Structures are given as structure tokens and as C-alpha cells.
Short mmCIF file of C-alpha atoms and ligand atoms in Angstrom, two decimals:
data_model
loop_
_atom_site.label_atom_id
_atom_site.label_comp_id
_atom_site.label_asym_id
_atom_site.label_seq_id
_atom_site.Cartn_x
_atom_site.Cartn_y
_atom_site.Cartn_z
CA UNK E 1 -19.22 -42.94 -2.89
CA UNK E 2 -16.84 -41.68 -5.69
CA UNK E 3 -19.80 -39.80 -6.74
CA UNK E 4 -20.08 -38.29 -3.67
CA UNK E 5 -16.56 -37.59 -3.25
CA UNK E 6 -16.62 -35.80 -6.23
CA UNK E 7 -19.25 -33.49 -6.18
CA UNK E 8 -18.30 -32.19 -2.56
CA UNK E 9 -14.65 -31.61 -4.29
CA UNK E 10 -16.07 -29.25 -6.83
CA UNK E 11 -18.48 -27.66 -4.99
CA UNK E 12 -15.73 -26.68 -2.56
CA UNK E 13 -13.48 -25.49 -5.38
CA UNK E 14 -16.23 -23.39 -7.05
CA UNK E 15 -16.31 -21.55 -3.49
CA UNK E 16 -12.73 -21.33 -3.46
CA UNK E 17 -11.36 -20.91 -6.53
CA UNK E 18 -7.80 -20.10 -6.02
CA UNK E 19 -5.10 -22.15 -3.79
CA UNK E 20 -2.13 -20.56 -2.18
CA UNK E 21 1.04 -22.71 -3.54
CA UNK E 22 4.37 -22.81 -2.26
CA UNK E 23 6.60 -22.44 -5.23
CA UNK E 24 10.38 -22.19 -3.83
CA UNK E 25 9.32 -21.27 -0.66
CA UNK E 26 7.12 -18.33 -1.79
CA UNK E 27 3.14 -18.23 -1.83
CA UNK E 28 1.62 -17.36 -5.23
CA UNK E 29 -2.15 -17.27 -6.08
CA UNK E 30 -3.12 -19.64 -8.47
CA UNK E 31 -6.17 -20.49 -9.99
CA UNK E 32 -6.59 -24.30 -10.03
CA UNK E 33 -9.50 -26.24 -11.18
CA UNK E 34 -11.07 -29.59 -9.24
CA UNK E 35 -9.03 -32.01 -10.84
CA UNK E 36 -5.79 -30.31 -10.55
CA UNK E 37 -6.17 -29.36 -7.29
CA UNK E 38 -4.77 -31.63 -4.44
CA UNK E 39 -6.15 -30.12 -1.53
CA UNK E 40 -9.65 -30.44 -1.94
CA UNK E 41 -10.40 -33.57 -0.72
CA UNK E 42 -13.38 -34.05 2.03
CA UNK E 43 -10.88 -34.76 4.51
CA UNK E 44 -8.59 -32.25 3.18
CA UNK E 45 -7.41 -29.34 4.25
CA UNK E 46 -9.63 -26.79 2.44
CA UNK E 47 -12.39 -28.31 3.00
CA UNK E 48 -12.06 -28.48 6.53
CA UNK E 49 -11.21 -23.93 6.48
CA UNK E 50 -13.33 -22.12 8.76
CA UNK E 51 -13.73 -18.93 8.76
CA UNK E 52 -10.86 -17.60 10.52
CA UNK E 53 -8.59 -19.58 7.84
CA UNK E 54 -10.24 -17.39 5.07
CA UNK E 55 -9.88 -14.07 4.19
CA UNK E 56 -11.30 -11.15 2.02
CA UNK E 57 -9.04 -9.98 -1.02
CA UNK E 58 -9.47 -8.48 -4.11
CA UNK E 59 -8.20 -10.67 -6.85
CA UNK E 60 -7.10 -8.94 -9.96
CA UNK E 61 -7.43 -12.42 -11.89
CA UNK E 62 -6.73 -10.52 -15.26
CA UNK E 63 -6.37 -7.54 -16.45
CA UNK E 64 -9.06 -4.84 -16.01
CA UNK E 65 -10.63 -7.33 -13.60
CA UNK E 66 -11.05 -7.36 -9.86
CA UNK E 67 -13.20 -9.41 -7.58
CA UNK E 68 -13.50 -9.22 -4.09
CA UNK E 69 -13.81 -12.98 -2.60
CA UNK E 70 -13.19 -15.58 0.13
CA UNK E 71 -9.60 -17.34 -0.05
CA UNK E 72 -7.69 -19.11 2.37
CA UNK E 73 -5.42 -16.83 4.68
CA UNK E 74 -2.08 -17.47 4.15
CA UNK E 75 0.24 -18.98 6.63
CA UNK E 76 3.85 -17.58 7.24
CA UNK E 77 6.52 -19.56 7.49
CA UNK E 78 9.97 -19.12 8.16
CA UNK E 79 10.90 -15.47 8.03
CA UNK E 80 7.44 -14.50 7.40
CA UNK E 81 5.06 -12.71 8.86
CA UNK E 82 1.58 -12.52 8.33
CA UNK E 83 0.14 -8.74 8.53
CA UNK E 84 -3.30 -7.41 8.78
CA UNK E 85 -3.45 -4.97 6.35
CA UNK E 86 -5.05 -1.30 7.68
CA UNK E 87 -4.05 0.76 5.34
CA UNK E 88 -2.75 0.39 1.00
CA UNK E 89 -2.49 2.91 -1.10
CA UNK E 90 -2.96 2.83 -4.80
CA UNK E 91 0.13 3.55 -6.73
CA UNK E 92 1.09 4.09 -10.63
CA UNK E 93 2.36 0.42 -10.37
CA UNK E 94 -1.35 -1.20 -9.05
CA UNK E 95 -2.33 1.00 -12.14
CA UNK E 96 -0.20 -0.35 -14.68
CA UNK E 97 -0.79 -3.90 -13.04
CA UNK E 98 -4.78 -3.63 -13.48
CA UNK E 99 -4.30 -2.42 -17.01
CA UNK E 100 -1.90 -5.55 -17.44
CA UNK E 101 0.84 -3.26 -18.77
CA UNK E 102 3.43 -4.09 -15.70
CA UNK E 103 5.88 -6.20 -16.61
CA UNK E 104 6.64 -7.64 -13.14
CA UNK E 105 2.73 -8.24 -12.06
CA UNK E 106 1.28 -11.75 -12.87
CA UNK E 107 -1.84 -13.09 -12.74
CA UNK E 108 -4.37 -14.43 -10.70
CA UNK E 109 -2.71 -11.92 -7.91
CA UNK E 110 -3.76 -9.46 -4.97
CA UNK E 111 -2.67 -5.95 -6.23
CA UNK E 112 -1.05 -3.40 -3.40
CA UNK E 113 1.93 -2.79 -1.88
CA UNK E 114 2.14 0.51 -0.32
CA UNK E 115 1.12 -0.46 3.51
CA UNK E 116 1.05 -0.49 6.83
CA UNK E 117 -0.74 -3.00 9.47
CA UNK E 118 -0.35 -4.99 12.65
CA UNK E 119 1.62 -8.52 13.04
CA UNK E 120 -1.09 -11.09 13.27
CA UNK E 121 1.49 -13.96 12.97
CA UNK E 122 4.56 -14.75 12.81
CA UNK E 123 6.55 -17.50 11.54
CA UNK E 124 9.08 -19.88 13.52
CA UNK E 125 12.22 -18.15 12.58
CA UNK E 126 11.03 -14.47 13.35
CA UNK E 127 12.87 -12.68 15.76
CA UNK E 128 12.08 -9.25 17.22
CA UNK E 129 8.81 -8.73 16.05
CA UNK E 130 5.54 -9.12 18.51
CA UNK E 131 1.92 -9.99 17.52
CA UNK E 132 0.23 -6.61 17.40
CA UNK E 133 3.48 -4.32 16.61
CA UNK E 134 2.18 -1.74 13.94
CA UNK E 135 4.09 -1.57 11.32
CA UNK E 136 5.13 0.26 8.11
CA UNK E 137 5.96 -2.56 4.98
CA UNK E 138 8.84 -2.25 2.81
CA UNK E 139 7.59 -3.74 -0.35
CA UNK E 140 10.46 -6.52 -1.05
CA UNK E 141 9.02 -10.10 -0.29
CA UNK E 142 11.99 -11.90 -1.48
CA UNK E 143 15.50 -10.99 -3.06
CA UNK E 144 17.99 -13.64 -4.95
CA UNK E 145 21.24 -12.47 -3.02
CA UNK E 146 23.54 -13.46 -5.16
CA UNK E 147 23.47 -10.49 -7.97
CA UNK E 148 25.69 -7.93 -7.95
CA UNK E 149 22.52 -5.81 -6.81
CA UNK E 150 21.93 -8.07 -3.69
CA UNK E 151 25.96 -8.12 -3.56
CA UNK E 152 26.89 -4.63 -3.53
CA UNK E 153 24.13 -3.68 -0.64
CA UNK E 154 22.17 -1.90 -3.66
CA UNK E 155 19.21 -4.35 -3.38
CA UNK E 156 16.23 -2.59 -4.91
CA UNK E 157 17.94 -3.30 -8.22
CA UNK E 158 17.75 -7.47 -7.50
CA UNK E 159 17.63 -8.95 -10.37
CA UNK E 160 15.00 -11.27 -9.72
CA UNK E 161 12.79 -9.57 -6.41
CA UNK E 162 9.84 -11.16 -5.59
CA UNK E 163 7.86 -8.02 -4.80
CA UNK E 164 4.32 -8.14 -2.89
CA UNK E 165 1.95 -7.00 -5.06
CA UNK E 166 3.55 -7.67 -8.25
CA UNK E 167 4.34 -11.39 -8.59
CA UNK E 168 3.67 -12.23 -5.08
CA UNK E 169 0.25 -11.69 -3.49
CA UNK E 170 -0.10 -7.41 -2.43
CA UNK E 171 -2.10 -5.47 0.22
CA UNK E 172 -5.80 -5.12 -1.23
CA UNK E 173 -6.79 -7.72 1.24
CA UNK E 174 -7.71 -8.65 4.30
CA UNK E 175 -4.39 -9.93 5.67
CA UNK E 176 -0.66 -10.33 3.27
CA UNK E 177 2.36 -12.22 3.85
CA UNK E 178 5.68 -10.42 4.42
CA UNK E 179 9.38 -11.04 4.46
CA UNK E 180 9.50 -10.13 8.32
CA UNK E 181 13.03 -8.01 7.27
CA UNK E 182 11.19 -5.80 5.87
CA UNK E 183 8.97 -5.03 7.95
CA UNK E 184 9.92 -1.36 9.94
CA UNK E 185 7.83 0.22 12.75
CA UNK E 186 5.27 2.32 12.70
CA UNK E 187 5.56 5.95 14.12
CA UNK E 188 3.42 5.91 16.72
CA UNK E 189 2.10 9.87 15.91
CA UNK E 190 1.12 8.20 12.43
CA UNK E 191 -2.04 6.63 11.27
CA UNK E 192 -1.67 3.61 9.19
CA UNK E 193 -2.86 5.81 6.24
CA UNK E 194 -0.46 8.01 6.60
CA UNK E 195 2.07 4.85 6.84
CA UNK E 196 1.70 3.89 3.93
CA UNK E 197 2.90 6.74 2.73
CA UNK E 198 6.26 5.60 4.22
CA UNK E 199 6.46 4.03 0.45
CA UNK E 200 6.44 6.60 -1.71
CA UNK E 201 8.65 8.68 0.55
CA UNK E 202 11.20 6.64 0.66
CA UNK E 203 11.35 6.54 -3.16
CA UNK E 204 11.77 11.05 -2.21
CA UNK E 205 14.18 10.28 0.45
CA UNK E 206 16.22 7.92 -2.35
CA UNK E 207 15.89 10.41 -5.29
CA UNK E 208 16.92 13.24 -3.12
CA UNK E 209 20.31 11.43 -1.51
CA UNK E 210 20.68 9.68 -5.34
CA UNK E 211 21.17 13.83 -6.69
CA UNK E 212 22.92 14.86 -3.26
CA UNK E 213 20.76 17.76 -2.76
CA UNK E 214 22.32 20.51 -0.40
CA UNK E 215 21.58 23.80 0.64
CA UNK E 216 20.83 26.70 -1.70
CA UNK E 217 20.57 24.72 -4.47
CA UNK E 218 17.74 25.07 -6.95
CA UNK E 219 15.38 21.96 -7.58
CA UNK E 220 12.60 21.84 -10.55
CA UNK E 221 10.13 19.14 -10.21
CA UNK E 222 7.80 18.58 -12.58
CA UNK E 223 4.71 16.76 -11.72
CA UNK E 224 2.62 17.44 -8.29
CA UNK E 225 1.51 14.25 -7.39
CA UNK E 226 2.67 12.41 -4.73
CA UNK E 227 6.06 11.76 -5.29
CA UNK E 228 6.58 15.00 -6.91
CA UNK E 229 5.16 16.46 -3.54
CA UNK E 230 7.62 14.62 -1.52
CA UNK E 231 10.47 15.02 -3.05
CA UNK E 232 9.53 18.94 -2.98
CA UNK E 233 9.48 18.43 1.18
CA UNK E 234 12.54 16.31 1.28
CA UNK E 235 14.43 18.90 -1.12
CA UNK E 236 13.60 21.22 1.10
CA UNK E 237 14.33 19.94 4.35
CA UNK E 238 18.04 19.59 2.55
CA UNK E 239 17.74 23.51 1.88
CA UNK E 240 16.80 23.37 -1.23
CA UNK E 241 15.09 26.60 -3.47
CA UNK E 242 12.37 24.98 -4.84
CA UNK E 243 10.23 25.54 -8.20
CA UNK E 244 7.14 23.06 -8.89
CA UNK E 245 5.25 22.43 -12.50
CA UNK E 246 2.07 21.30 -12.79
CA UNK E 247 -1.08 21.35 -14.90
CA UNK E 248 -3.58 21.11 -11.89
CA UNK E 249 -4.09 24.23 -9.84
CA UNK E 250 -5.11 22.57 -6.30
CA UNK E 251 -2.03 20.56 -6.48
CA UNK E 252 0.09 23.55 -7.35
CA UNK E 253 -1.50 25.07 -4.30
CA UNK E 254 -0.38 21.99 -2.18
CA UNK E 255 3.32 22.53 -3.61
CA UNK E 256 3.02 26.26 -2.50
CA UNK E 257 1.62 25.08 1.32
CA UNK E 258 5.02 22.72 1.48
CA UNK E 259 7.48 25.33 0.56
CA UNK E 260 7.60 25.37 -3.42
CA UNK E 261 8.96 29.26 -4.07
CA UNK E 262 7.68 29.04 -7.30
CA UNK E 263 4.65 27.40 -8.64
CA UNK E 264 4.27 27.36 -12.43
CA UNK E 265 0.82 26.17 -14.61
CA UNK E 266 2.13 23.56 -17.40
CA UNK E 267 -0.35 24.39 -19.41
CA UNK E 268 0.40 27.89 -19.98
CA UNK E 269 2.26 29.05 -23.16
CA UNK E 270 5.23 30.50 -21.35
CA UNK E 271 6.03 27.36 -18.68
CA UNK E 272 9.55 27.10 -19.23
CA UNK E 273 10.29 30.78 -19.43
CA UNK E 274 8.83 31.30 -16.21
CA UNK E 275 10.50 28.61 -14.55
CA UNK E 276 13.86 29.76 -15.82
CA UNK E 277 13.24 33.00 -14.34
CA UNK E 278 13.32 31.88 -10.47
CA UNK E 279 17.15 31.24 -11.57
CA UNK E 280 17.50 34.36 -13.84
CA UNK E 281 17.29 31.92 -16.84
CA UNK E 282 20.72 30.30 -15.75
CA UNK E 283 18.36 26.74 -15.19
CA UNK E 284 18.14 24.92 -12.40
CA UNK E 285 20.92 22.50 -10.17
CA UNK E 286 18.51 19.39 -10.24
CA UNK E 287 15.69 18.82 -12.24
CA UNK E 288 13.00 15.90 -10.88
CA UNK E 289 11.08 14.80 -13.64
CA UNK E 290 7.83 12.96 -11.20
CA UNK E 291 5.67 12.47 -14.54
CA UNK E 292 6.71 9.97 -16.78
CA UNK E 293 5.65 11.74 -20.02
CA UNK E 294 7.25 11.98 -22.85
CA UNK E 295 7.33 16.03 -23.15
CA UNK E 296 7.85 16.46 -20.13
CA UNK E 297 11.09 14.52 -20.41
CA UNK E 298 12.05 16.30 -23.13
CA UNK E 299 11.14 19.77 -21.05
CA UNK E 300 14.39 18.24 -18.41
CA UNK E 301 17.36 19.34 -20.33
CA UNK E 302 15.33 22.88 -21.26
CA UNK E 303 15.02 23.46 -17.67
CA UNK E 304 18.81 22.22 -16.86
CA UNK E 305 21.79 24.88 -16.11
CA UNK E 306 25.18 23.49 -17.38
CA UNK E 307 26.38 20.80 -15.33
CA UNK E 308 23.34 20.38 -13.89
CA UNK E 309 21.34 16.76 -12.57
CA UNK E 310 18.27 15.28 -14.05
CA UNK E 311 16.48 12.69 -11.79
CA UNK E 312 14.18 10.83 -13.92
CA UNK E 313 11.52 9.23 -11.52
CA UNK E 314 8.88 8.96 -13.73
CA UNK E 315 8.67 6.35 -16.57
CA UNK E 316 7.46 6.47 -19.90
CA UNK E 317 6.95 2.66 -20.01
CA UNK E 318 8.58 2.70 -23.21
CA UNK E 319 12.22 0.92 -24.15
CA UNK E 320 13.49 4.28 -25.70
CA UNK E 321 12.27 7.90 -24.90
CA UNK E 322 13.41 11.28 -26.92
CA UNK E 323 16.01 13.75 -24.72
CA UNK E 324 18.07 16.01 -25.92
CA UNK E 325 21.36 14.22 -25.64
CA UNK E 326 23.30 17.11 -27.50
CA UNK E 327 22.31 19.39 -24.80
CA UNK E 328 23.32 16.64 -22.36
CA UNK E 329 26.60 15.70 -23.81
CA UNK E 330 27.71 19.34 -24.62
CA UNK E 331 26.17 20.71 -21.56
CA UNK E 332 27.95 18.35 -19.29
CA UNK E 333 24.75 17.21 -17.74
CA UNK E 334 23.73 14.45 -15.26
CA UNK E 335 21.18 11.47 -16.12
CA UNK E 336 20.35 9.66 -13.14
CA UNK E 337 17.68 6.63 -12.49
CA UNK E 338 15.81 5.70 -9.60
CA UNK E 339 14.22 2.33 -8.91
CA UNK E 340 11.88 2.67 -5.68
CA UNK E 341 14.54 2.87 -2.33
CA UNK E 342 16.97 1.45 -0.75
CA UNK E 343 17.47 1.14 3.01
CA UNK E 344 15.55 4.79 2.94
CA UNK E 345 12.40 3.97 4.88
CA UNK E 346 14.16 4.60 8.43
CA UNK E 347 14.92 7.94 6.73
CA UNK E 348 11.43 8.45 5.72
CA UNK E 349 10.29 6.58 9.49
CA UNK E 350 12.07 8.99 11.12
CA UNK E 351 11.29 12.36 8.83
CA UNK E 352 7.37 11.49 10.32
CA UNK E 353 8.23 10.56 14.06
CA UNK E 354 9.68 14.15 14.15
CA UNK E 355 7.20 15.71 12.25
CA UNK E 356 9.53 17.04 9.17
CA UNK E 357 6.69 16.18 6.49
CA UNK E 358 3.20 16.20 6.15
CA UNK E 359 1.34 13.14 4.79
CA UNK E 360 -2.18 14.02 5.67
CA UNK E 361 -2.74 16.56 2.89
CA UNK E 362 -2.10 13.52 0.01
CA UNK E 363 -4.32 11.16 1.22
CA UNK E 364 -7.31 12.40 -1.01
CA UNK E 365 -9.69 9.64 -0.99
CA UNK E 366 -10.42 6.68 1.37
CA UNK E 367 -12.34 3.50 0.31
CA UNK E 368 -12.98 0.20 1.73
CA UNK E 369 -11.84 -2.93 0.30
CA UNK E 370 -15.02 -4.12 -1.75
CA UNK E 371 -14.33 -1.08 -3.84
CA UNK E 372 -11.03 -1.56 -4.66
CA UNK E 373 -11.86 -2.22 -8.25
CA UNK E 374 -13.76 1.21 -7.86
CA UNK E 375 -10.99 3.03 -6.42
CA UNK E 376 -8.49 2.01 -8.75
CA UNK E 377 -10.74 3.12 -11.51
CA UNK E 378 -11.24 6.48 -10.00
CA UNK E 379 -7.75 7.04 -9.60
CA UNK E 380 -7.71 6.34 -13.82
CA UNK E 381 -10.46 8.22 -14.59
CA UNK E 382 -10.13 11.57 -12.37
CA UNK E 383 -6.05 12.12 -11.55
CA UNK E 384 -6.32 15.42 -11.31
CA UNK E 385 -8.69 15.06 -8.24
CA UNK E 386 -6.30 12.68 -6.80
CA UNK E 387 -3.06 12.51 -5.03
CA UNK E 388 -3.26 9.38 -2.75
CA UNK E 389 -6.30 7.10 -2.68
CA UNK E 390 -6.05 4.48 0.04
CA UNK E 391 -8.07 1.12 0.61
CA UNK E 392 -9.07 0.17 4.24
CA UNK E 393 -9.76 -3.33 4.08
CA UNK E 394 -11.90 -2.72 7.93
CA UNK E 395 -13.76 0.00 9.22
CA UNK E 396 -11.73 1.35 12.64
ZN1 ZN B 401 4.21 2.46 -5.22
ZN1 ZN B 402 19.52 -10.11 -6.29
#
């Protein structure tokens, strides 16, 4: 009978290799083996799942490793809700957490966190939120709120966020538990694609209030991806003159199609000169660095007028990164930083019910959840070809 008991244990483990474990009142993915797990008895939970208490996901269990599988569908409690994922987009971060050079992402997890879905359930302390409402996902699963982040209403700089997709399980699955206060509705002339675009324009909407954009004022960005993109639309929806950078030409005709006055090829000799001429080589209000490169940090304070703001939303990765800090100092120029948003996506909710932006355009690619691995690696191996690549974990 022990015997018995035992084999049916860990053949039900081999088919279901990772528990969901409450850890102060969060869900993480762990990998457990038979004899650590306590749930695998024959009268035990697991092994009484069906189907519906499963779900698809793609489990990054390492680095550089992905795996589509069965696991059990998690169950929200308190202010949680539990979302069926329709649309995630893959972002620098999923990137950086396949390559296992994010430092919030841990492993075994579900990677994705730009999204949008419909409530499937919700748990007993939800309010305002029906099964079915389509919604857009702010990314924050969990926040301390007791630093002086949390305190001071600033709480995207928490000092310990649990953060779907990085250490708590992400989007690139069938169904994802979220904080149900974060949750935000979805314009109803939006697709969920395009909703989960909601993401990365809030982090426009944020860098755009963080410089105080205004009209007339002359914005460089540097980078034409996504963000870079954005911000250009937001920037000029404040009235912004706008000049856009870039190495790849179908991007830089994008920029043109939103607004940019000025597009510019990186690549050629005489970038900076030709940028400083839309300003008759006075340099620009705001600079947007949307890169995260070293030279093209450096390029900010070159492209700078006196006085003048430099929004650094792309990162290096690195602890220290060269900028000219004489031309800074004795210049009078601004350094700011940017960490995601903060109470921006009814901005950005509210920019797409009216129609100010277009999302459609960035969404480049489209693949279903098996491929995730495959998407992510495309998104590596080809970025000039892409601007958004989003994972549909059903076919509609
Ligand atoms: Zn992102
Ligand atoms: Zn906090």
C-alpha cells in the first residue's frame, strides 16, 4: 500500500512539476520534488485537479529556458483577481528576465506583464469588479506601504514591489493572478492587443508629466521603439516640436506618420549636427534618451541647450554609465529618472478612449502562447523588425 501510495505521488508530480505556494499571502511558482511536496497525496488536492483547475503557461524555469506546460490555475484570494490573459506583450524586462540578467525576476516563474484580459474570478474581498469586465493590468501585484515610496503616493518606486512577471508569476499564460487595485478598464474601442499597450504608455504619459512638457517646446528622443514612439505622441499632444533618432529607417518612418518634424538616421556621420539644426544648433528643451546605450547616453548632453532636461528612460543595466557631467554642471542641465508610472494608466486609458494615440501601428508581430519561447527569441534576434510582439495565449 505504501508502495502504491508512492508511486501514484510521483507520477503525479512528474506531470506537475511546479506547486503554487502561498508565501506571505502571495503565490510564487516553485519547483518542488515528490518528497517535499505536501500536496500530492492520492487524496490530495492535486491529484484530484481536473482540467479546469489547470492551466497552460510558459515557465521560464531558468534562464534561456521556456516550456510551455500544464500547472494548476491559481486561485485568488482576498484582493485578487484571477484574469484570463488575451493579450501580453514582450517587453525589454521579459528580455532581460529570459537572459537571467533582471535583477527583480526569479526563477521557476511565468514571464509577462504588459496585459490586458477578462475577470474570470474574483476573490472574497473584491469590490467593483464583475466576472467578464475587460480589463487593462497595471503591473504592481503587491506593494510594502510603509516606505517612503508607498508613503509619499510615489509608489512605483516601493521598495520591495512584488511585480507580476518578475518575482510573482506574469502574463505568458493561460490565466494570472492580480492585485484587483490594479486592475483599470478596458476602452471599449480597444482590442486587448492594443491594451496592453496601456503599459508602455503609461511609462510616455509618466516621462512626459516627469519633464513637464508644454507647448512649443523642442523634444529629442532617441530611440524609435516603442516607448520612444510614445513618448513622441504624448510630447506632442502637449505641443511639443518634435525631432526623432534612429538607426532603422521603417521606424523612422513610423516617427514621421505620428508627428516627428524631424527624423534623423543614427547611423549617419553627421547625426548630431543635423539634429541641432531643427533648433538652429541652440539644442533641444528635453532630450528622451528611449535606448539604454551607452553612446547614446553620452549623445544627451550633445543634443542639450543650456538649461535644458534629459529624461533617461532607457537603462544601460550597468551601476555607473559615462555623461558628460561638466557639460551638465556648467550647463545648468536637468538629469531626471523614470521607473515605469505612477497613477498614469487612466491618463494613458483615456488618451485611447478618445482616440489621441495610435497603438495599432506597434504591434508588429502576433504569436500564440506555445511560441512564447519563439517570440521572445525573435524579438532578440531581429529588433529592428520589431516594435511590439504580443502573445495570445487563445485564438479569438
Ligand atoms: Zn514593460
Ligand atoms: Zn513600499
Amino acid at each position: 500500500m505504501e508502495m502504491l501510495q508512492a508511486s501514484i505521488s510521483i507520477r503525479t508530480v512528474s506531470k506537475l512539476p511546479f506547486c503554487y505556494i502561498r508565501k506571505s499571502n502571495l503565490f510564487s511558482l516553485r519547483e518542488v520534488g515528490p518528497q517535499l511536496c505536501s500536496c500530492t497525496g492520492p487524496n490530495s488536492s492535486v491529484s484530484r485537479l481536473m482540467a479546469k483547475d489547470e492551466m497552460d503557461a510558459a515557465v521560464c524555469s531558468r534562464p534561456m529556458e521556456i516550456e510551455v506546460k500544464r500547472v494548476p490555475r491559481p486561485k485568488p484570494r482576498g484582493n485578487e483577481a484571477l484574469i484570463e490573459i488575451r493579450a501580453a506583450a514582450v517587453c525589454r524586462s521579459d528580455i532581460s528576465g529570459y537572459l537571467g540578467k533582471h535583477p527583480l525576476v526569479t526563477y521557476p516563474n511565468i514571464l509577462g506583464h504588459e496585459c490586458s484580459g477578462v475577470v474570470a474570478e474574483v476573490g472574497p474581498d473584491v469590490k467593483g469588479l464583475e466576472i467578464g469586465q475587460e480589463v487593462a493590468v497595471e503591473t504592481f501585484f503587491e506593494l510594502c506601504g510603509r516606505c517612503p515610496g508607498c508613503r509619499s503616493g510615489q509608489y512605483n518606486t516601493c521598495k520591495s514591489p512584488k511585480i507580476i512577471g518578475h518575482n510573482v508569476p506574469g502574463a505568458f499564460a493561460e490565466y494570472m493572478l492580480a492585485n484587483a487595485s490594479f486592475l483599470h478598464p478596458k476602452p471599449s474601442n480597444a482590442s486587448f492587443e492594443e491594451a496592453a499597450l496601456v503599459e508602455p504608455l503609461s511609462v510616455a504619459v509618466h516621462a512626459v508629466k516627469r519633464c513637464g512638457i508644454g507647448i512649443g517646446e523642442t523634444v529629442a528622443i532617441i530611440g524609435a521603439g516603442a516607448i520612444g514612439l510614445l513618448t513622441l505622441q504624448v510630447s506632442k499632444l502637449a505641443g511639443a516640436v518634435v525631432s526623432v533618432m534612429d538607426v532603422v529607417q521603417s521606424k523612422l518612418a513610423m516617427a514621421k506618420n505620428f508627428g516627428a518634424e524631424l527624423v534623423v538616421d543614427a547611423s549617419s556621420r553627421d547625426a548630431i549636427a543635423k539634429m541641432l539644426d531643427a533648433t538652429s544648433g541652440e539644442g533641444y528643451d528635453y532630450v528622451v534618451e528611449a535606448v539604454g546605450s551607452p553612446q547614446t547616453l553620452r549623445e544627451t548632453t550633445e543634443l542639450a541647450r543650456a538649461g535644458g532636461t534629459i529624461m533617461c528612460i532607457g537603462f544601460t543595466g550597468r551601476d555607473v554609465d559615462e555623461i558628460s557631467l561638466g557639460k551638465i554642471t556648467l550647463q545648468e542641465m536637468k538629469l531626471l529618472g523614470i521607473l515605469g508610472f505612477c497613477r498614469d494608466y487612466p491618463t494613458s486609458i483615456d488618451l485611447i478612449s478618445r482616440k489621441r494615440v495610435q497603438l495599432k501601428p506597434l504591434i508588429t508581430h502576433t504569436f500564440s502562447l506555445k511560441e512564447t519561447e519563439k517570440a521572445i527569441r525573435f524579438v532578440i534576434d531581429r529588433p529592428a523588425e520589431v516594435i511590439r510582439a504580443i502573445i495570445k495565449p487563445r485564438s479569438d
